[in-house]
Amino acid sequence: MLRAWRLQRSEVHPAVLGLGVAERPWRPNPRSANNSEIRRPETDSPVLEQSEKAYRITKPTSPVEALDRNVRALLNKICPENLDKIVEKLANVELQKAAELECVIKAILGKALVEPHYCETYADMVFALQKKYPEFPPENEGERPLTFTRVMLNTVQNEFESLPTTFEPTDDDKAKFPDPEDLQREMKKRKDKMLAIMKFIGNLFLRQLLSIKVIGQVVKGLIGIQDGLPKDHMIEGACELLQAIGSTVDSESKCCLLAKPFSSFLYTFECGSVLASESITPLRKLFKEQAKTKAAVRDEFDQAQKAQQNGRRKGPDSVFSFQTAGARPSYIDDIANQKGRPQADTCPEHGKLEQVKNLGNKSRGKGKMCVYFADDKDGESLQQDWAKAQPSDKEAKQGVEWLLKTGFEDSKKADITAATLAELMKRCLVPWDTLKECFSASLSALPDLKMDAPHCDIMVHCLIARLLMLENFNQVVLKPMQTFVSHNENRDLGWSLMLGIVKKLKQENAQDVVTKALNMSEFISCAATARKTTVPNARKQLQSA
């Protein structure tokens, strides 16, 4: 009967529906009675004692510690789904000094290395925060201001340089971790950190925060020319880095020159997880799913359902997912395309600026930009078009900045761009102070720009040489050069610029201008400062260049 009741306990007869059982209120409950025989005796449970290293909640002892706790609390909640919210909250954190900026960056980098599963998410965060924080003055005079990007790159570089040279346990490690399992776990933790920093560096490159030259230096430091063969962990680290950027390196021509040999090295050592050939985009097999948004997971599920409905057979690799190895995020390309896309004219100032940018346009054939005016040497037409545009001082400055940017970014256009600027100065269409201000900003960014455009210094050679050849040359334009070479870290590059200017003048058969420049106080003073020598010695070295 009991078995039958258990099988049919969910079924209730209509006659007893709504009835139930309960204790009779006038009868005491034997379990709640004080002197009940069935009551279990109470036993005192042992009280746990806190150890010396037990965690204790304390108040922050400094503003930096409070900031660190706040940032880590936000980073603990990060995922691709709420990245925008976390970035917004981090951007609203007020920073008062450079030490607080370093604290924020160290917290972000530390979490990225501990949680490589979210490495791409943290790289996206760095890209989003690069212009959210203010820049701070340098600690030492002559150094560059501390920006979010520069401090982040310095922190990553310090982390890379502090990597251990070997992952074999030392005597100190064996003494600290006597248990073999604990020792093995510690060694694995260090190796995982090394692979995580390689992956993070690769993702910074994909977001255009690092140049391909830096990647080449990192790979060279790992597996470059050295005594003996590279160690296993160095090869594995190089593979992790190159695998993170493989597709982008193959697709960009400027990257192929520096990293193509290493790319083939990657495919040799990673043939198990990277499927590559000359005609097929390299695919990477994902043994562990990466962090994704809910929308991305939903899209993948829909694609799998459609494939199943279409009757596709599941192959041996159907349990794994694949992705293009080292592909640049799509939003980076969208931003680049958006910058290059012409904007609609919404106000008269934009229309005037376009006229300034297109000063050399002709009605015949295809329009020519002003940087090509040197093809027909038509300075009169340039002056007429400039006067027709009627630019204000602000618009004239924007036009000069655009010309300088064109010359610095494309070395093939450096000479004709410099000739255009020289013609503008010759005809007094732009104030010399405006050119000095714009040139100073471009010159201060030259060391960073050389990493992406190694020949950008040609623009300085051409511009200063063309300006020195003018009869109305104003030495005020040389003041940015004096400021630039006064910094110790820029002196070698500054001396190279001075040599390049003199060589450019000699190529133009302007020996008289060379003599004039060497006797010019501002010019020869820049050379002496850059070379760390006397004025006569600097003049002698430039004459023999």
Coordinates of C-alpha atoms in Angstrom, one line a residue, residues 293-484:
T293 CA 29.2 39.2 -26.0
K294 CA 25.8 37.6 -25.8
A295 CA 25.0 38.9 -29.3
A296 CA 28.1 37.2 -30.7
V297 CA 27.2 33.9 -29.0
R298 CA 23.6 34.2 -30.3
D299 CA 24.9 34.8 -33.8
E300 CA 27.1 31.7 -33.7
F301 CA 24.3 29.6 -32.4
D302 CA 22.0 30.8 -35.2
Q303 CA 24.7 30.0 -37.8
A304 CA 25.1 26.5 -36.3
Q305 CA 21.4 26.0 -36.5
K306 CA 21.2 27.1 -40.1
A307 CA 24.1 24.8 -41.0
Q308 CA 22.4 21.9 -39.3
Q309 CA 19.1 22.6 -41.1
N310 CA 21.0 22.7 -44.5
G311 CA 22.1 19.2 -43.9
R312 CA 25.8 19.8 -43.5
R313 CA 27.7 16.9 -42.0
K314 CA 29.7 17.4 -38.9
G315 CA 33.3 16.8 -39.6
P316 CA 36.0 15.7 -37.0
D317 CA 36.7 19.3 -36.2
S318 CA 33.0 20.3 -35.7
V319 CA 33.5 20.4 -31.9
F320 CA 36.0 23.2 -32.3
S321 CA 35.5 26.7 -33.6
F322 CA 37.9 28.6 -35.9
Q323 CA 38.8 32.2 -36.3
T324 CA 41.3 34.2 -38.4
A325 CA 44.6 34.2 -36.6
G326 CA 45.7 37.8 -35.8
A327 CA 43.0 39.7 -37.5
R328 CA 42.6 43.4 -36.7
P329 CA 39.3 44.3 -35.0
S330 CA 36.8 45.6 -37.4
Y331 CA 36.1 48.8 -35.5
I332 CA 39.7 49.9 -36.0
D333 CA 39.3 49.7 -39.7
D334 CA 35.9 51.5 -39.4
I335 CA 37.6 54.4 -37.5
A336 CA 40.4 54.6 -40.1
N337 CA 37.8 54.7 -42.9
Q338 CA 35.8 57.3 -41.1
K339 CA 38.8 59.5 -40.7
G340 CA 39.5 59.3 -44.4
R341 CA 35.9 59.8 -45.5
P342 CA 35.1 63.4 -46.5
Q343 CA 32.8 65.2 -44.1
A344 CA 29.7 67.0 -45.3
D345 CA 30.0 70.8 -45.2
T346 CA 27.8 72.0 -42.4
C347 CA 29.2 75.5 -41.9
P348 CA 31.0 78.1 -44.0
E349 CA 34.3 77.5 -42.1
H350 CA 34.5 73.9 -43.4
G351 CA 34.0 75.1 -46.9
K352 CA 36.8 77.6 -46.6
L353 CA 39.1 75.0 -45.1
E354 CA 38.4 72.7 -48.1
Q355 CA 39.4 75.6 -50.4
V356 CA 42.6 76.0 -48.4
K357 CA 43.4 72.3 -48.8
N358 CA 42.6 72.4 -52.5
L359 CA 44.5 75.6 -53.4
G360 CA 46.1 74.2 -56.5
N361 CA 42.9 72.8 -58.1
K362 CA 42.6 73.5 -61.9
S363 CA 39.6 73.5 -64.1
R364 CA 41.4 71.4 -66.6
G365 CA 41.8 67.6 -66.2
K366 CA 41.9 66.2 -62.7
G367 CA 42.3 68.6 -59.9
K368 CA 45.7 68.9 -58.2
M369 CA 46.2 69.5 -54.6
C370 CA 48.5 72.3 -53.5
V371 CA 51.2 69.9 -52.7
Y372 CA 51.6 69.2 -56.4
F373 CA 52.1 72.9 -57.3
A374 CA 55.8 72.3 -57.7
D375 CA 55.1 70.3 -60.8
D376 CA 54.4 73.4 -62.9
K377 CA 56.1 75.9 -60.5
D378 CA 53.1 78.2 -60.8
G379 CA 53.5 80.4 -57.7
E380 CA 51.2 83.1 -59.1
S381 CA 48.3 80.6 -59.4
L382 CA 49.0 79.4 -55.9
Q383 CA 48.8 83.0 -54.6
Q384 CA 45.6 83.6 -56.5
D385 CA 43.9 80.5 -55.2
W386 CA 45.0 81.3 -51.6
A387 CA 43.6 84.8 -51.9
K388 CA 40.4 83.4 -53.4
A389 CA 39.9 81.2 -50.4
Q390 CA 40.3 84.2 -48.0
P391 CA 41.4 82.0 -45.1
S392 CA 41.3 83.4 -41.6
D393 CA 44.3 83.0 -39.3
K394 CA 42.8 79.9 -37.8
E395 CA 42.1 78.4 -41.2
A396 CA 45.5 79.3 -42.5
K397 CA 47.0 77.5 -39.5
Q398 CA 44.9 74.4 -40.2
G399 CA 46.1 74.5 -43.8
V400 CA 49.8 74.6 -42.7
E401 CA 49.2 71.8 -40.3
W402 CA 47.6 69.7 -43.1
L403 CA 50.6 70.4 -45.4
L404 CA 53.1 69.4 -42.6
K405 CA 51.1 66.2 -41.8
T406 CA 51.2 65.3 -45.5
G407 CA 55.0 65.7 -45.8
F408 CA 55.8 63.9 -42.5
E409 CA 53.5 60.9 -43.2
D410 CA 54.6 60.4 -46.9
S411 CA 58.3 60.9 -47.6
K412 CA 57.7 60.8 -51.3
K413 CA 55.7 64.1 -51.0
A414 CA 58.0 65.7 -48.5
D415 CA 60.0 67.8 -51.0
I416 CA 57.0 69.2 -53.0
T417 CA 55.1 69.9 -49.7
A418 CA 58.2 71.8 -48.4
A419 CA 58.4 73.7 -51.7
T420 CA 54.7 74.7 -51.3
L421 CA 55.3 75.9 -47.8
A422 CA 58.4 77.8 -48.9
E423 CA 56.4 79.5 -51.7
L424 CA 53.7 80.5 -49.2
M425 CA 56.3 82.1 -46.9
K426 CA 58.1 83.7 -49.8
R427 CA 54.9 85.5 -50.9
C428 CA 54.0 86.4 -47.2
L429 CA 50.7 84.5 -47.4
V430 CA 51.3 82.9 -43.9
P431 CA 52.9 84.5 -40.9
W432 CA 56.3 83.1 -39.8
D433 CA 54.9 82.7 -36.2
T434 CA 52.1 80.5 -37.5
L435 CA 54.6 78.2 -39.3
K436 CA 56.8 78.2 -36.2
E437 CA 53.9 77.0 -34.0
C438 CA 52.8 74.3 -36.4
F439 CA 56.4 73.1 -37.0
S440 CA 57.0 72.9 -33.3
A441 CA 54.1 70.6 -32.7
S442 CA 55.1 68.3 -35.6
L443 CA 58.8 68.3 -34.5
S444 CA 57.9 67.3 -30.9
A445 CA 56.1 64.2 -32.2
L446 CA 58.9 63.2 -34.6
P447 CA 60.5 60.5 -32.4
D448 CA 57.2 58.7 -32.0
L449 CA 56.3 59.2 -35.7
K450 CA 59.6 57.6 -36.8
M451 CA 58.5 54.3 -35.4
D452 CA 55.7 54.1 -37.9
A453 CA 57.3 56.2 -40.7
P454 CA 61.1 55.7 -40.5
H455 CA 61.7 58.3 -43.2
C456 CA 59.6 61.1 -41.8
D457 CA 62.7 63.2 -41.0
I458 CA 63.2 63.9 -44.7
M459 CA 60.4 66.4 -44.3
V460 CA 62.6 68.4 -41.8
H461 CA 65.6 68.3 -44.2
C462 CA 63.5 69.5 -47.2
L463 CA 61.5 72.2 -45.2
I464 CA 64.4 73.9 -43.5
A465 CA 66.6 73.7 -46.6
R466 CA 63.8 75.3 -48.7
L467 CA 63.2 78.0 -46.1
L468 CA 66.9 78.8 -45.8
M469 CA 67.0 79.4 -49.6
L470 CA 64.5 82.3 -49.2
E471 CA 65.7 85.9 -49.2
N472 CA 63.1 86.8 -46.5
F473 CA 64.1 83.8 -44.2
N474 CA 63.2 84.4 -40.6
Q475 CA 65.3 82.6 -37.9
V476 CA 62.2 82.3 -35.7
V477 CA 61.4 79.1 -37.4
L478 CA 64.6 77.6 -36.0
K479 CA 63.5 78.0 -32.4
P480 CA 61.6 74.7 -32.4
M481 CA 64.8 73.0 -33.5
Q482 CA 66.7 74.6 -30.5
T483 CA 64.0 73.3 -28.1
F484 CA 64.0 69.9 -29.7

